[in-house]
Structure formats: C-alpha cells, structure tokens
N, CA and C of each residue as an Amber inpcrd file, in Angstrom:
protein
   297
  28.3370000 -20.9060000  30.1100000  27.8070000 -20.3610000  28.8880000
  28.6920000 -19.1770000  28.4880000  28.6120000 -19.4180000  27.2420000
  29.4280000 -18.2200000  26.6080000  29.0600000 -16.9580000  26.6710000
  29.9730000 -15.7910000  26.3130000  28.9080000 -14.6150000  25.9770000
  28.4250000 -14.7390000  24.5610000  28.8730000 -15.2290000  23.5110000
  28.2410000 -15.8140000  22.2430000  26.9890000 -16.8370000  22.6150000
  27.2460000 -17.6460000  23.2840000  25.7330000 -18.5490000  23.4130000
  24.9610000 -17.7720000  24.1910000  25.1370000 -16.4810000  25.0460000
  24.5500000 -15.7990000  25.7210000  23.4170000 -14.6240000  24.9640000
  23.7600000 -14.6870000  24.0060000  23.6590000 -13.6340000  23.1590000
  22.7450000 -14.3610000  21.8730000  23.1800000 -15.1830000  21.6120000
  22.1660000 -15.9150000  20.9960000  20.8300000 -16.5460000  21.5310000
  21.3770000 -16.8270000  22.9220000  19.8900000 -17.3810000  23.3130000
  18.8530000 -16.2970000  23.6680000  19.4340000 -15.1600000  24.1410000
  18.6490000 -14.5260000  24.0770000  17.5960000 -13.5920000  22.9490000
  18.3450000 -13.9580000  22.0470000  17.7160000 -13.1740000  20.5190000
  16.7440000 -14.2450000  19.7860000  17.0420000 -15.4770000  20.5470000
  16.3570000 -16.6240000  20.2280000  14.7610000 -16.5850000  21.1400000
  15.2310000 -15.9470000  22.6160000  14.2630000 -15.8460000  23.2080000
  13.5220000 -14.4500000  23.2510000  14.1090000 -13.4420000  22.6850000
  12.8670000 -12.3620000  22.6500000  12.6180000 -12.1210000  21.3770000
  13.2120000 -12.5470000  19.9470000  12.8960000 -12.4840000  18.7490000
  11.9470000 -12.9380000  18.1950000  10.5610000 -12.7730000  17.9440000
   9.1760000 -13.5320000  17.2410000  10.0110000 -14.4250000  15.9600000
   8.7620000 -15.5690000  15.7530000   9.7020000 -16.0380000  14.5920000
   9.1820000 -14.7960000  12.9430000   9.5790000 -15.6860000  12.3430000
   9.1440000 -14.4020000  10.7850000   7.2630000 -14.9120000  10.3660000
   7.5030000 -16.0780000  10.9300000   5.3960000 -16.2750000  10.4300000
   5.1080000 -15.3890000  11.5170000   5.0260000 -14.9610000  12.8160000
   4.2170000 -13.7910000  13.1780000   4.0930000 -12.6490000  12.7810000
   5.2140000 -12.4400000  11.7950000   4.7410000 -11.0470000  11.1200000
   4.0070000 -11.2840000   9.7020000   4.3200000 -12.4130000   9.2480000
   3.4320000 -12.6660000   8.0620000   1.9950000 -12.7610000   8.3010000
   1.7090000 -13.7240000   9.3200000   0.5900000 -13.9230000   9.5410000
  -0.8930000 -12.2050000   9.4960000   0.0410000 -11.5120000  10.1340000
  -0.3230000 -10.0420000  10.1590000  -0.4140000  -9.0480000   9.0700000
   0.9490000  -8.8760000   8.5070000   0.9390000  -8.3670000   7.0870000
   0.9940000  -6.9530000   7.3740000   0.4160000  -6.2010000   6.7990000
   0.7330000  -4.4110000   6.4480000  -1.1340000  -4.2850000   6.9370000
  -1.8860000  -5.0700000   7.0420000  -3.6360000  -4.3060000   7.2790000
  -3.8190000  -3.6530000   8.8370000  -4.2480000  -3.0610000   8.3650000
  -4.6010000  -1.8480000   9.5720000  -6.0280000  -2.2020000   9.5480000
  -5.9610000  -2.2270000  11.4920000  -7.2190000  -2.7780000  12.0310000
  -8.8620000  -2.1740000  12.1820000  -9.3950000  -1.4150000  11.4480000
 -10.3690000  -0.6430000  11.8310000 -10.6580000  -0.9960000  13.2900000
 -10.8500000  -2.1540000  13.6800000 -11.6370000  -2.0770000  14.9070000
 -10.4690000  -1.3330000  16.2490000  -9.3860000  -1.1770000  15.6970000
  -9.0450000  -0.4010000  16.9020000  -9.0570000   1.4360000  16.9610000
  -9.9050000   1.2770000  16.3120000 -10.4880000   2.6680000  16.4970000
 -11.2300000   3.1790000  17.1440000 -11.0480000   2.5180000  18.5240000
 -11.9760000   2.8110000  19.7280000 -12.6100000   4.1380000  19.9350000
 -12.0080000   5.0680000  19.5120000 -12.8550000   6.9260000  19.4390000
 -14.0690000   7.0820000  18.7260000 -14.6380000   5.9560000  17.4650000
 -15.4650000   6.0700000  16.2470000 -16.6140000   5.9980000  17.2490000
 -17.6350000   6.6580000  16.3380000 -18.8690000   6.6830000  17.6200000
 -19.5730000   5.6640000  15.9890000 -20.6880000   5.3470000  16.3250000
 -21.4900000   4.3910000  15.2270000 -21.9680000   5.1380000  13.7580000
 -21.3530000   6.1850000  13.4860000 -21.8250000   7.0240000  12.1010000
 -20.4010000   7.3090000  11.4600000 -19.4440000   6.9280000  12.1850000
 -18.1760000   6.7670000  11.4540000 -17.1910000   8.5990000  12.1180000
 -18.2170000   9.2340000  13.1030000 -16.9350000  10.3390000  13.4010000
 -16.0240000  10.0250000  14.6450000 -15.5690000  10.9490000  14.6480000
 -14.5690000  11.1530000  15.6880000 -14.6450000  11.8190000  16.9840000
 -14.8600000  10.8440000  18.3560000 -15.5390000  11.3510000  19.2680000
 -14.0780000  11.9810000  19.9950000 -13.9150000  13.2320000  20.9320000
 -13.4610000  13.9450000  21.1790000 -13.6640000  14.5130000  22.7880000
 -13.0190000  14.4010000  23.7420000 -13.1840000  14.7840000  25.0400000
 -14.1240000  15.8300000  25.4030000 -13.9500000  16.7760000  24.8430000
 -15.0200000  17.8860000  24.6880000 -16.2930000  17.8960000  24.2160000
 -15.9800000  16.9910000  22.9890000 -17.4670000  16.4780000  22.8010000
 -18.7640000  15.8200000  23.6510000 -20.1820000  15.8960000  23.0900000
 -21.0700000  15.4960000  23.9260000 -21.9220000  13.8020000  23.2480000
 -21.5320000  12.9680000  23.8940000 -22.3730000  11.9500000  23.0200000
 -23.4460000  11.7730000  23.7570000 -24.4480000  11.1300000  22.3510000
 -25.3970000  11.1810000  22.6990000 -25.9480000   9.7390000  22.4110000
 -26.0990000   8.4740000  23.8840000 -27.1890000   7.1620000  23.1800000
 -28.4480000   7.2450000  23.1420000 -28.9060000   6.9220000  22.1060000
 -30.0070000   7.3400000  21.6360000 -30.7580000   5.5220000  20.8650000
 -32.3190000   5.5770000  21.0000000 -32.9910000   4.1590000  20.8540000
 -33.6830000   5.0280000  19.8020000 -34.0700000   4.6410000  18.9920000
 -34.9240000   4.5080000  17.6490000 -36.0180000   3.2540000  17.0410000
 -37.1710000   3.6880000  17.4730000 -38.1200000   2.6390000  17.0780000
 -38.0240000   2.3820000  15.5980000 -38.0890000   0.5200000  15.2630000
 -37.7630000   0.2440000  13.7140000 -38.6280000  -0.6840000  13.5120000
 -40.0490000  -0.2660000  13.1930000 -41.0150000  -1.4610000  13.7140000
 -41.3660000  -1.9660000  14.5550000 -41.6350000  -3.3950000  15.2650000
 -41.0810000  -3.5260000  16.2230000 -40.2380000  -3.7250000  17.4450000
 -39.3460000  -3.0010000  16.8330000 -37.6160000  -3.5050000  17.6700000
 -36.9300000  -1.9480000  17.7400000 -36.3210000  -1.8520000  18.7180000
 -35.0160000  -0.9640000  18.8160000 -34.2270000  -0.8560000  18.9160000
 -33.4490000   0.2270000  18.1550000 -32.0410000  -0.0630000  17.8760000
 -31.2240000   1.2430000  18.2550000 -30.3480000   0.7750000  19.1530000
 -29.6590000   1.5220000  19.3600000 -28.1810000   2.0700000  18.9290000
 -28.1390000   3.1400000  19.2500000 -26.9580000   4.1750000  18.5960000
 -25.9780000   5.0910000  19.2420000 -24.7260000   5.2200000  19.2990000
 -23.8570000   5.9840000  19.8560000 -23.2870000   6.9330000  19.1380000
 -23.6060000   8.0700000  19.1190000 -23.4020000   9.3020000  18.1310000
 -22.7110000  10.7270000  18.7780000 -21.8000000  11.4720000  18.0000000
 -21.4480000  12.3920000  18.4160000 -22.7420000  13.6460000  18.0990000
 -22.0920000  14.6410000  18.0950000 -23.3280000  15.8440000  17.6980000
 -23.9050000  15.3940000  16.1700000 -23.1540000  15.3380000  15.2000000
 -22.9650000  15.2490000  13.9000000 -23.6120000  13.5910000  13.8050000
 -23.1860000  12.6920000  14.7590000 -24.1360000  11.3590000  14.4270000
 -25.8620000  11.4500000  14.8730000 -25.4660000  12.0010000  16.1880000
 -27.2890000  12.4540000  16.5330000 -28.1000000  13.0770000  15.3010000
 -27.5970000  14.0480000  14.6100000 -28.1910000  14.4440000  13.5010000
 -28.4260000  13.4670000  12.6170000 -27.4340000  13.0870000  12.0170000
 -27.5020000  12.1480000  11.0320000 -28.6460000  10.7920000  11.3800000
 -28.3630000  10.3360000  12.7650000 -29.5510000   9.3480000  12.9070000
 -30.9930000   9.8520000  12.8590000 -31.1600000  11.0630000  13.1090000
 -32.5310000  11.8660000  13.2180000 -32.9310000  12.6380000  11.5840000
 -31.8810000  12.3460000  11.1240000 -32.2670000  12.1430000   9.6720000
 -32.6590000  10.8770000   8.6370000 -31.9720000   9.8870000   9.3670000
 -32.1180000   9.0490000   8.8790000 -33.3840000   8.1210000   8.7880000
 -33.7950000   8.0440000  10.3800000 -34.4700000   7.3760000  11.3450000
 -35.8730000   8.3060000  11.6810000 -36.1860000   9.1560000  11.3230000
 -37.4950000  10.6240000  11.7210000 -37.4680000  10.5790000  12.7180000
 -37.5870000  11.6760000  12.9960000 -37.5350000  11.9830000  14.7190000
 -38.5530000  11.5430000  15.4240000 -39.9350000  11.2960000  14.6740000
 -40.5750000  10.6270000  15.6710000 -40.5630000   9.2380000  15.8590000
 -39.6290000   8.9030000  15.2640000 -39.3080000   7.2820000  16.0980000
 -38.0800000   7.5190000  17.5290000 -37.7630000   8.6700000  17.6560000
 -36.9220000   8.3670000  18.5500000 -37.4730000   8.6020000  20.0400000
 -36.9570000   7.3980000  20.6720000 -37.5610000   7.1990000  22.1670000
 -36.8350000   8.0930000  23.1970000 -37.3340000   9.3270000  23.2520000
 -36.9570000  10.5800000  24.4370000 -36.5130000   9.6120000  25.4510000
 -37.4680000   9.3190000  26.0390000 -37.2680000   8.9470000  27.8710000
 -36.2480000   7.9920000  27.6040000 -35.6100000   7.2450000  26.8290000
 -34.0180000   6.8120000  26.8050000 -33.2540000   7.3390000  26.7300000
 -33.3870000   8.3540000  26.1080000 -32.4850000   9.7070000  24.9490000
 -30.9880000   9.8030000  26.5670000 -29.8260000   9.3950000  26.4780000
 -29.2540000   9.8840000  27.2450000 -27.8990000  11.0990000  26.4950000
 -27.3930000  11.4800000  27.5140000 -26.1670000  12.6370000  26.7570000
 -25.2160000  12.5380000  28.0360000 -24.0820000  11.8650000  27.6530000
 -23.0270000  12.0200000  28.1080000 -21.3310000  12.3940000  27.7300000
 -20.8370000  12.6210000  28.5540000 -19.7610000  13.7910000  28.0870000
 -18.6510000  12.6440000  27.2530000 -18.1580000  13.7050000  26.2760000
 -17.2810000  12.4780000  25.4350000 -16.1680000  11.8280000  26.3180000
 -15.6160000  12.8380000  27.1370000 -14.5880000  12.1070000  28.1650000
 -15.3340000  11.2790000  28.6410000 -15.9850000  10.9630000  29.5390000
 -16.8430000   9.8180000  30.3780000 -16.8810000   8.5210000  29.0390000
 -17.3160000   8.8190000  27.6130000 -17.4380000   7.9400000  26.8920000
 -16.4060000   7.0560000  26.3770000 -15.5580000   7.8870000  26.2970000
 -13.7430000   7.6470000  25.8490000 -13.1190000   6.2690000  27.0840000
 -13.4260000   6.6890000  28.1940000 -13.3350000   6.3320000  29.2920000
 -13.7100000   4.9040000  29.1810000 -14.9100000   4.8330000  29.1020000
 -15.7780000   3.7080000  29.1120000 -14.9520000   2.8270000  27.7660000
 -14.4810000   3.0170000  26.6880000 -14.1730000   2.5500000  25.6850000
 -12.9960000   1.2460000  25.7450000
C-alpha cells in the first residue's frame, strides 16, 4: 500500500459521511441539560435541592427543585398539599452526581 492509498483509507475510515451531519443540523438539544432542575433553573454544587411530592387530587406528583423551584412549586401547588414526611433536601453536588 501506498502512502497515498494510506492516507486515503484512512480519511475514508475516520471521516463520517456528510448525511450524519445533515441528519443533525444546527438544533441544540435541550435535553442535555442535565443541571435543569423541573422549574427550568440552574442547579449548582452549592446549591440545596429539594424532592418534594404534592398531592393533586388523587395522585402525586413529584418534583425536583432548586431553592427558587421549591418556592415556585409551593406557589403553585399550596402548601398544604405538600407531603412533609417525603419532603427530602439534598445537596446539589450529590444531585449533579446522580444526573
């Protein structure tokens, strides 16, 4: 083998063809925004999240919120639907982690 056929085969073999980049395009993936807690912020090592269950009739639904989402669900949701003895709080690193 040549160093010309050498050189080609290899650009042949690590080069994608051009439909894998079409297929893809310019969209940016929301879902790899693994940091988003479920109210749309930005969870942060330092931060404290908080999962939290909310009675909705008869069913519950649960939620992963930073400080700013805990609020927002306890606004959303009245606080007396929310089920304490689930109520957990764990550290945003540990959550990040888990992600």
């Amino acid at each position: 083998m040549t160093p010309k056929e050498a050189d080609a085969l290899d650009h042949y073999l690590t080069t994608p063809p051009d439909e894998f980049y079409q297929e893809y395009g310019d969209e940016i993936d929301d879902t790899a925004n693994w940091n988003i807690d479920d109210f749309g912020n930005v969870v942060y090592e330092s931060d404290w999240v908080f999962v939290m269950y909310f009675k909705c009739q008869d069913v519950e639904k649960k939620f992963v919120g930073s400080q700013e989402g805990f609020m927002t669900a306890l606004d959303e949701y009245d606080p007396s639907n929310l089920i304490a003895e689930k109520l957990e709080i764990i550290s945003g690193k540990e959550w990040l982690n888990k992600q």
